[in-house]
Amino acid sequence: MITYLDFEAPIKELNEQIQKLKESEVKTGVDMSNAIKDLEAALVEKTKEIYSNLDPWQRVQVSRHPDRPYTIQYIEGITNNQWIELHGDRTVKDDKAMVGGFGMLEGKSVMFIGQQKGINTKMRQYRNFGMANPEGYRKALRLMKLAEKFNKPIVTFIDTPGAYPGLEAEERGQGEAIARNLFEMMKLRVPVICIIIGEGASGGALGIGIGDKVLMLENTWYSVISPESCSSILWRSWDHKVTASKALKLTADDMLQNKLIDGIIHEPVGGAHANRPEIFETVKHEILKHLNELESMNPSDRVNKRIEKFCAMGVVVNN
Amino acid sequence: MSWFKRIKTGITTKSMEKKEIPEGLWYQCPECKSVMTSEQHADNQWVCGNCGHHEKIGSREYFFILFDEHEYEEVAENLTSGDPLSFTDTKAYKDRIKTTIAKTGLKDAIRVGKGEIEGQKAVIACMDFGFIGGSMGSVVGEKFAIGVNEAIKHDCPFICISKSGGARMMEAGFSLMQMAKTSAKLTQLAEKGLPYVSILTNPTTGGVTASFAMLGDINIAEPKALIGFAGPRVVKETIGKDLPEGFQSSEFVLEHGFLDYIVSRNEIKSKLAMSLKMFSPNS
């Protein structure tokens, strides 16, 4: 069962027509391959047309598409299932909203870490909707330090509606956990690549988002707040989420233009979920390309460059 | 004994009733309702002489309290926001900045001063809640960075007094990255072996808590300050239950292990000076 977003209605219609023709072909035995071919070509064109003109709010919707691949699927796809998940922060518990472990990438050991969303109602609860608690950030840091110890590069996949704003999260220091990661990630002596694969919401995203290369998939968003929450705070109503999504300049294009990220990874026509093997291959290629460049630098230079990059962010006026 | 007892404070206060520093000749404590002259109140560092309630104060007052002879040199005082996104909500961000500057006499939500604390050189960055809720945008990040550079230049400790609702939405991605920027600067300070003292005051929440406010070599707080990552309203909505009494107060945060100590504003200067002395290579 394919899930369609509201602006995908024309795509849905074409798909249904194709389906009908195929069914009647089987039923009647009449050859309809030409008509089907035409419709399929029209479908590709329509999808291209729609996806090349997405507005920010539509991109936010695609970033949350329930069929979109999540962190573990990326890791499995990229490593060809050659990975071992590692659990726990060694202090409180194992946070199911944050996953990580070593995986093999073209014969190379890489530490993969990321927020994990669930694929159905039950799993969504199990994964806490991809909202990590402090122990999730501390588990991520533990794994990063482990990678650093054995001189292995780190790749993080960011996909979260935010760090969990719960009671226990406050008791266990959600703020401190994220802050500590920002501080420690700045100094990691191994290459760090961060990729936003879905939602990049605020400090919860940034908590695993300090890297030598920060990349966004084409249909993702990254900002200080979600358009809905922004609307409710600044406009005092939920009705301005579309306006807020434009005002926040949260798309990959905007973020790159403002030099707040280092690159954009293009998605297959119709979004990452439309062709999983293709997006896994693209992401793998991007990781290898950037690792190649980053590994040629000496660690101290790499760390200094990372620190300087973040220090240069911001626009002020001196009167 | 009354029939009705007020068990909750803070959350239900309308923003209309919130005031930075009370004006006029008299001050009435919002907690215990006792009345004193504004002069008495200021002489007591804006702490209620009766119940110890710490009134919200700004950078001017903190610099006055902390620096020897109330003397300091302000650094980068003319930086203002560049409105990088041409942001408009119900009001253009540019206009919001202009009116706030006119209203408060401040340029943004942080000021940086250098001077001496009981004879020890120090750089203090202090946030002003009166400037768009003490929110952190590019100017806060940049002035924090300049403050760290000054501390490195003068080989002295860096102190930051936080008082902020978190990141400034009108600078979206830019304000988010100030969390990264301030943390990056702190790695440079740490590299030089210079102390960073974070002082958390009422309120310190959101992106400020999740970056520099929690990264002190020591974290200290004023009594009964609201300190947290998510605001109490958000937490309450998330868990669908009333919050326990004292949740996210300084005392709660100390109890859970994220503060080194709580100190009254009346004693903050002497205790801070002693703490700095203990970090000094000369002691």
PDB file of C-alpha atoms in Angstrom, chain A residues 93-279:
ATOM      1  CA  LYS A  93      19.742   2.291  29.830  1.00  0.00           C
ATOM      2  CA  ASP A  94      19.567   1.606  26.131  1.00  0.00           C
ATOM      3  CA  ASP A  95      17.695   4.318  24.253  1.00  0.00           C
ATOM      4  CA  LYS A  96      15.731   2.786  21.397  1.00  0.00           C
ATOM      5  CA  ALA A  97      15.381   6.153  19.649  1.00  0.00           C
ATOM      6  CA  MET A  98      19.133   6.294  19.074  1.00  0.00           C
ATOM      7  CA  VAL A  99      20.966   3.446  17.392  1.00  0.00           C
ATOM      8  CA  GLY A 100      24.562   2.829  16.458  1.00  0.00           C
ATOM      9  CA  GLY A 101      27.299   0.364  15.717  1.00  0.00           C
ATOM     10  CA  PHE A 102      30.232  -0.495  13.506  1.00  0.00           C
ATOM     11  CA  GLY A 103      29.494  -1.401   9.911  1.00  0.00           C
ATOM     12  CA  MET A 104      31.621  -2.382   6.942  1.00  0.00           C
ATOM     13  CA  LEU A 105      31.686   0.071   4.072  1.00  0.00           C
ATOM     14  CA  GLU A 106      33.631  -1.298   1.104  1.00  0.00           C
ATOM     15  CA  GLY A 107      35.937  -3.190   3.457  1.00  0.00           C
ATOM     16  CA  LYS A 108      36.304  -0.229   5.777  1.00  0.00           C
ATOM     17  CA  SER A 109      35.019  -0.159   9.360  1.00  0.00           C
ATOM     18  CA  VAL A 110      32.816   2.873  10.044  1.00  0.00           C
ATOM     19  CA  MET A 111      30.845   3.880  13.151  1.00  0.00           C
ATOM     20  CA  PHE A 112      27.242   4.578  12.197  1.00  0.00           C
ATOM     21  CA  ILE A 113      24.970   6.430  14.613  1.00  0.00           C
ATOM     22  CA  GLY A 114      21.503   7.900  14.191  1.00  0.00           C
ATOM     23  CA  GLN A 115      18.025   8.533  15.487  1.00  0.00           C
ATOM     24  CA  GLN A 116      15.622   5.755  14.642  1.00  0.00           C
ATOM     25  CA  LYS A 117      11.927   6.112  13.912  1.00  0.00           C
ATOM     26  CA  GLY A 118       9.477   3.208  13.914  1.00  0.00           C
ATOM     27  CA  ILE A 119       7.925   1.739  10.788  1.00  0.00           C
ATOM     28  CA  ASN A 120       4.470   1.052  12.257  1.00  0.00           C
ATOM     29  CA  THR A 121       2.375   2.178  15.218  1.00  0.00           C
ATOM     30  CA  LYS A 122       3.891  -0.327  17.619  1.00  0.00           C
ATOM     31  CA  MET A 123       7.445   0.369  16.509  1.00  0.00           C
ATOM     32  CA  ARG A 124       6.894   4.099  16.515  1.00  0.00           C
ATOM     33  CA  GLN A 125       6.131   3.887  20.221  1.00  0.00           C
ATOM     34  CA  TYR A 126       9.043   1.536  20.803  1.00  0.00           C
ATOM     35  CA  ARG A 127      11.351   4.035  19.084  1.00  0.00           C
ATOM     36  CA  ASN A 128       9.690   6.961  20.882  1.00  0.00           C
ATOM     37  CA  PHE A 129       9.037   8.558  17.457  1.00  0.00           C
ATOM     38  CA  GLY A 130      12.761   9.122  17.020  1.00  0.00           C
ATOM     39  CA  MET A 131      12.941  11.424  20.043  1.00  0.00           C
ATOM     40  CA  ALA A 132      15.985  10.494  22.085  1.00  0.00           C
ATOM     41  CA  ASN A 133      16.361  10.873  25.828  1.00  0.00           C
ATOM     42  CA  PRO A 134      19.642  11.987  27.443  1.00  0.00           C
ATOM     43  CA  GLU A 135      20.838   8.365  27.501  1.00  0.00           C
ATOM     44  CA  GLY A 136      20.476   8.328  23.707  1.00  0.00           C
ATOM     45  CA  TYR A 137      22.868  11.254  23.336  1.00  0.00           C
ATOM     46  CA  ARG A 138      25.220   9.689  25.875  1.00  0.00           C
ATOM     47  CA  LYS A 139      25.108   6.368  24.022  1.00  0.00           C
ATOM     48  CA  ALA A 140      25.927   8.236  20.816  1.00  0.00           C
ATOM     49  CA  LEU A 141      28.878   9.918  22.514  1.00  0.00           C
ATOM     50  CA  ARG A 142      30.100   6.635  23.963  1.00  0.00           C
ATOM     51  CA  LEU A 143      30.085   5.105  20.480  1.00  0.00           C
ATOM     52  CA  MET A 144      31.841   8.125  18.991  1.00  0.00           C
ATOM     53  CA  LYS A 145      34.577   7.891  21.618  1.00  0.00           C
ATOM     54  CA  LEU A 146      34.852   4.185  20.868  1.00  0.00           C
ATOM     55  CA  ALA A 147      35.328   4.951  17.186  1.00  0.00           C
ATOM     56  CA  GLU A 148      37.909   7.600  18.011  1.00  0.00           C
ATOM     57  CA  LYS A 149      39.839   5.148  20.183  1.00  0.00           C
ATOM     58  CA  PHE A 150      40.186   2.731  17.292  1.00  0.00           C
ATOM     59  CA  ASN A 151      40.636   5.470  14.704  1.00  0.00           C
ATOM     60  CA  LYS A 152      37.445   4.728  12.780  1.00  0.00           C
ATOM     61  CA  PRO A 153      35.462   7.423  10.989  1.00  0.00           C
ATOM     62  CA  ILE A 154      31.970   8.360  12.157  1.00  0.00           C
ATOM     63  CA  VAL A 155      28.811   8.814  10.096  1.00  0.00           C
ATOM     64  CA  THR A 156      25.650  10.095  11.787  1.00  0.00           C
ATOM     65  CA  PHE A 157      22.143   9.934  10.325  1.00  0.00           C
ATOM     66  CA  ILE A 158      19.869  12.662  11.626  1.00  0.00           C
ATOM     67  CA  ASP A 159      16.114  12.138  11.632  1.00  0.00           C
ATOM     68  CA  THR A 160      14.258  13.487  14.645  1.00  0.00           C
ATOM     69  CA  PRO A 161      11.286  15.701  15.474  1.00  0.00           C
ATOM     70  CA  GLY A 162      13.335  16.802  18.499  1.00  0.00           C
ATOM     71  CA  ALA A 163      14.951  15.625  21.703  1.00  0.00           C
ATOM     72  CA  TYR A 164      12.297  14.141  23.992  1.00  0.00           C
ATOM     73  CA  PRO A 165      10.754  16.799  26.255  1.00  0.00           C
ATOM     74  CA  GLY A 166       9.728  14.429  29.049  1.00  0.00           C
ATOM     75  CA  LEU A 167       9.996  14.521  32.819  1.00  0.00           C
ATOM     76  CA  GLU A 168      12.731  11.896  33.129  1.00  0.00           C
ATOM     77  CA  ALA A 169      14.613  13.547  30.288  1.00  0.00           C
ATOM     78  CA  GLU A 170      14.795  16.705  32.382  1.00  0.00           C
ATOM     79  CA  GLU A 171      15.794  14.769  35.487  1.00  0.00           C
ATOM     80  CA  ARG A 172      18.624  13.090  33.646  1.00  0.00           C
ATOM     81  CA  GLY A 173      19.837  16.319  32.050  1.00  0.00           C
ATOM     82  CA  GLN A 174      18.667  16.503  28.448  1.00  0.00           C
ATOM     83  CA  GLY A 175      20.313  19.911  28.094  1.00  0.00           C
ATOM     84  CA  GLU A 176      23.623  18.740  29.508  1.00  0.00           C
ATOM     85  CA  ALA A 177      23.639  15.612  27.345  1.00  0.00           C
ATOM     86  CA  ILE A 178      23.223  17.601  24.125  1.00  0.00           C
ATOM     87  CA  ALA A 179      25.661  20.309  25.231  1.00  0.00           C
ATOM     88  CA  ARG A 180      28.282  17.693  26.083  1.00  0.00           C
ATOM     89  CA  ASN A 181      27.952  16.147  22.631  1.00  0.00           C
ATOM     90  CA  LEU A 182      28.416  19.516  20.907  1.00  0.00           C
ATOM     91  CA  PHE A 183      31.580  20.124  22.920  1.00  0.00           C
ATOM     92  CA  GLU A 184      33.019  16.634  22.506  1.00  0.00           C
ATOM     93  CA  MET A 185      32.148  16.218  18.833  1.00  0.00           C
ATOM     94  CA  MET A 186      34.083  19.399  18.039  1.00  0.00           C
ATOM     95  CA  LYS A 187      37.246  17.685  19.257  1.00  0.00           C
ATOM     96  CA  LEU A 188      36.871  14.187  17.786  1.00  0.00           C
ATOM     97  CA  ARG A 189      40.113  13.298  16.050  1.00  0.00           C
ATOM     98  CA  VAL A 190      38.493  11.065  13.450  1.00  0.00           C
ATOM     99  CA  PRO A 191      36.495  12.238  10.409  1.00  0.00           C
ATOM    100  CA  VAL A 192      32.829  12.951  11.153  1.00  0.00           C
ATOM    101  CA  ILE A 193      30.129  13.119   8.487  1.00  0.00           C
ATOM    102  CA  CYS A 194      26.565  14.063   9.458  1.00  0.00           C
ATOM    103  CA  ILE A 195      23.664  13.444   7.083  1.00  0.00           C
ATOM    104  CA  ILE A 196      20.141  14.729   7.607  1.00  0.00           C
ATOM    105  CA  ILE A 197      17.950  11.983   6.144  1.00  0.00           C
ATOM    106  CA  GLY A 198      14.558  13.229   7.352  1.00  0.00           C
ATOM    107  CA  GLU A 199      13.736  15.757  10.025  1.00  0.00           C
ATOM    108  CA  GLY A 200      16.474  17.864  11.548  1.00  0.00           C
ATOM    109  CA  ALA A 201      14.706  19.467  14.464  1.00  0.00           C
ATOM    110  CA  SER A 202      16.686  21.785  16.642  1.00  0.00           C
ATOM    111  CA  GLY A 203      19.068  20.762  19.436  1.00  0.00           C
ATOM    112  CA  GLY A 204      17.876  17.180  19.202  1.00  0.00           C
ATOM    113  CA  ALA A 205      19.323  17.017  15.694  1.00  0.00           C
ATOM    114  CA  LEU A 206      22.408  19.093  16.416  1.00  0.00           C
ATOM    115  CA  GLY A 207      23.248  16.769  19.338  1.00  0.00           C
ATOM    116  CA  ILE A 208      24.691  14.344  16.779  1.00  0.00           C
ATOM    117  CA  GLY A 209      25.219  16.990  14.102  1.00  0.00           C
ATOM    118  CA  ILE A 210      28.717  18.391  14.592  1.00  0.00           C
ATOM    119  CA  GLY A 211      30.776  17.167  11.672  1.00  0.00           C
ATOM    120  CA  ASP A 212      33.503  17.970   9.179  1.00  0.00           C
ATOM    121  CA  LYS A 213      30.826  17.585   6.534  1.00  0.00           C
ATOM    122  CA  VAL A 214      27.165  18.200   7.270  1.00  0.00           C
ATOM    123  CA  LEU A 215      25.005  17.086   4.359  1.00  0.00           C
ATOM    124  CA  MET A 216      21.268  17.205   3.780  1.00  0.00           C
ATOM    125  CA  LEU A 217      19.206  14.947   1.572  1.00  0.00           C
ATOM    126  CA  GLU A 218      17.255  16.976  -0.947  1.00  0.00           C
ATOM    127  CA  ASN A 219      13.838  16.560   0.712  1.00  0.00           C
ATOM    128  CA  THR A 220      14.687  17.164   4.334  1.00  0.00           C
ATOM    129  CA  TRP A 221      14.567  20.115   6.688  1.00  0.00           C
ATOM    130  CA  TYR A 222      16.899  21.405   9.356  1.00  0.00           C
ATOM    131  CA  SER A 223      16.090  24.273  11.685  1.00  0.00           C
ATOM    132  CA  VAL A 224      15.784  25.552  15.201  1.00  0.00           C
ATOM    133  CA  ILE A 225      12.116  24.591  15.461  1.00  0.00           C
ATOM    134  CA  SER A 226       9.447  22.756  13.475  1.00  0.00           C
ATOM    135  CA  PRO A 227       7.148  24.926  11.332  1.00  0.00           C
ATOM    136  CA  GLU A 228       4.174  23.863  13.472  1.00  0.00           C
ATOM    137  CA  SER A 229       5.761  24.866  16.779  1.00  0.00           C
ATOM    138  CA  CYS A 230       7.096  28.061  15.234  1.00  0.00           C
ATOM    139  CA  SER A 231       3.587  28.907  14.062  1.00  0.00           C
ATOM    140  CA  SER A 232       2.113  28.231  17.476  1.00  0.00           C
ATOM    141  CA  ILE A 233       4.685  30.368  19.279  1.00  0.00           C
ATOM    142  CA  LEU A 234       5.093  33.327  16.919  1.00  0.00           C
ATOM    143  CA  TRP A 235       1.587  33.422  15.432  1.00  0.00           C
ATOM    144  CA  ARG A 236      -0.078  31.876  18.494  1.00  0.00           C
ATOM    145  CA  SER A 237      -1.964  29.402  16.312  1.00  0.00           C
ATOM    146  CA  TRP A 238      -1.211  26.193  14.405  1.00  0.00           C
ATOM    147  CA  ASP A 239      -2.600  27.636  11.164  1.00  0.00           C
ATOM    148  CA  HIS A 240       0.539  29.358   9.942  1.00  0.00           C
ATOM    149  CA  LYS A 241       2.777  26.315   9.518  1.00  0.00           C
ATOM    150  CA  VAL A 242       3.064  26.830   5.751  1.00  0.00           C
ATOM    151  CA  THR A 243       4.110  30.466   6.192  1.00  0.00           C
ATOM    152  CA  ALA A 244       6.455  29.455   9.015  1.00  0.00           C
ATOM    153  CA  SER A 245       8.061  26.755   6.857  1.00  0.00           C
ATOM    154  CA  LYS A 246       8.925  29.429   4.297  1.00  0.00           C
ATOM    155  CA  ALA A 247      10.106  31.990   6.852  1.00  0.00           C
ATOM    156  CA  LEU A 248      12.423  29.519   8.614  1.00  0.00           C
ATOM    157  CA  LYS A 249      14.506  28.893   5.454  1.00  0.00           C
ATOM    158  CA  LEU A 250      14.788  25.288   6.490  1.00  0.00           C
ATOM    159  CA  THR A 251      15.272  23.492   3.160  1.00  0.00           C
ATOM    160  CA  ALA A 252      18.576  22.028   2.006  1.00  0.00           C
ATOM    161  CA  ASP A 253      18.920  24.761  -0.635  1.00  0.00           C
ATOM    162  CA  ASP A 254      18.395  27.532   1.921  1.00  0.00           C
ATOM    163  CA  MET A 255      20.732  25.973   4.455  1.00  0.00           C
ATOM    164  CA  LEU A 256      23.479  25.557   1.856  1.00  0.00           C
ATOM    165  CA  GLN A 257      23.011  29.087   0.589  1.00  0.00           C
ATOM    166  CA  ASN A 258      23.391  30.379   4.140  1.00  0.00           C
ATOM    167  CA  LYS A 259      26.551  28.248   4.515  1.00  0.00           C
ATOM    168  CA  LEU A 260      25.082  26.370   7.468  1.00  0.00           C
ATOM    169  CA  ILE A 261      25.623  22.987   5.795  1.00  0.00           C
ATOM    170  CA  ASP A 262      28.278  21.667   3.417  1.00  0.00           C
ATOM    171  CA  GLY A 263      26.311  19.913   0.722  1.00  0.00           C
ATOM    172  CA  ILE A 264      23.091  18.442  -0.629  1.00  0.00           C
ATOM    173  CA  ILE A 265      22.533  14.818  -1.614  1.00  0.00           C
ATOM    174  CA  HIS A 266      20.037  14.442  -4.443  1.00  0.00           C
ATOM    175  CA  GLU A 267      17.178  12.023  -4.062  1.00  0.00           C
ATOM    176  CA  PRO A 268      15.603   9.794  -6.707  1.00  0.00           C
ATOM    177  CA  VAL A 269      12.609  11.248  -8.561  1.00  0.00           C
ATOM    178  CA  GLY A 270       9.655  10.996  -6.182  1.00  0.00           C
ATOM    179  CA  GLY A 271      11.808  11.120  -3.050  1.00  0.00           C
ATOM    180  CA  ALA A 272      14.119   8.735  -1.187  1.00  0.00           C
ATOM    181  CA  HIS A 273      11.272   6.267  -0.609  1.00  0.00           C
ATOM    182  CA  ALA A 274      10.544   5.970  -4.327  1.00  0.00           C
ATOM    183  CA  ASN A 275      13.763   4.096  -5.007  1.00  0.00           C
ATOM    184  CA  ARG A 276      15.594   2.771  -1.985  1.00  0.00           C
ATOM    185  CA  PRO A 277      18.475   0.959  -3.717  1.00  0.00           C
ATOM    186  CA  GLU A 278      19.239   4.151  -5.607  1.00  0.00           C
ATOM    187  CA  ILE A 279      19.308   6.419  -2.523  1.00  0.00           C
TER     188      ILE A 279
END
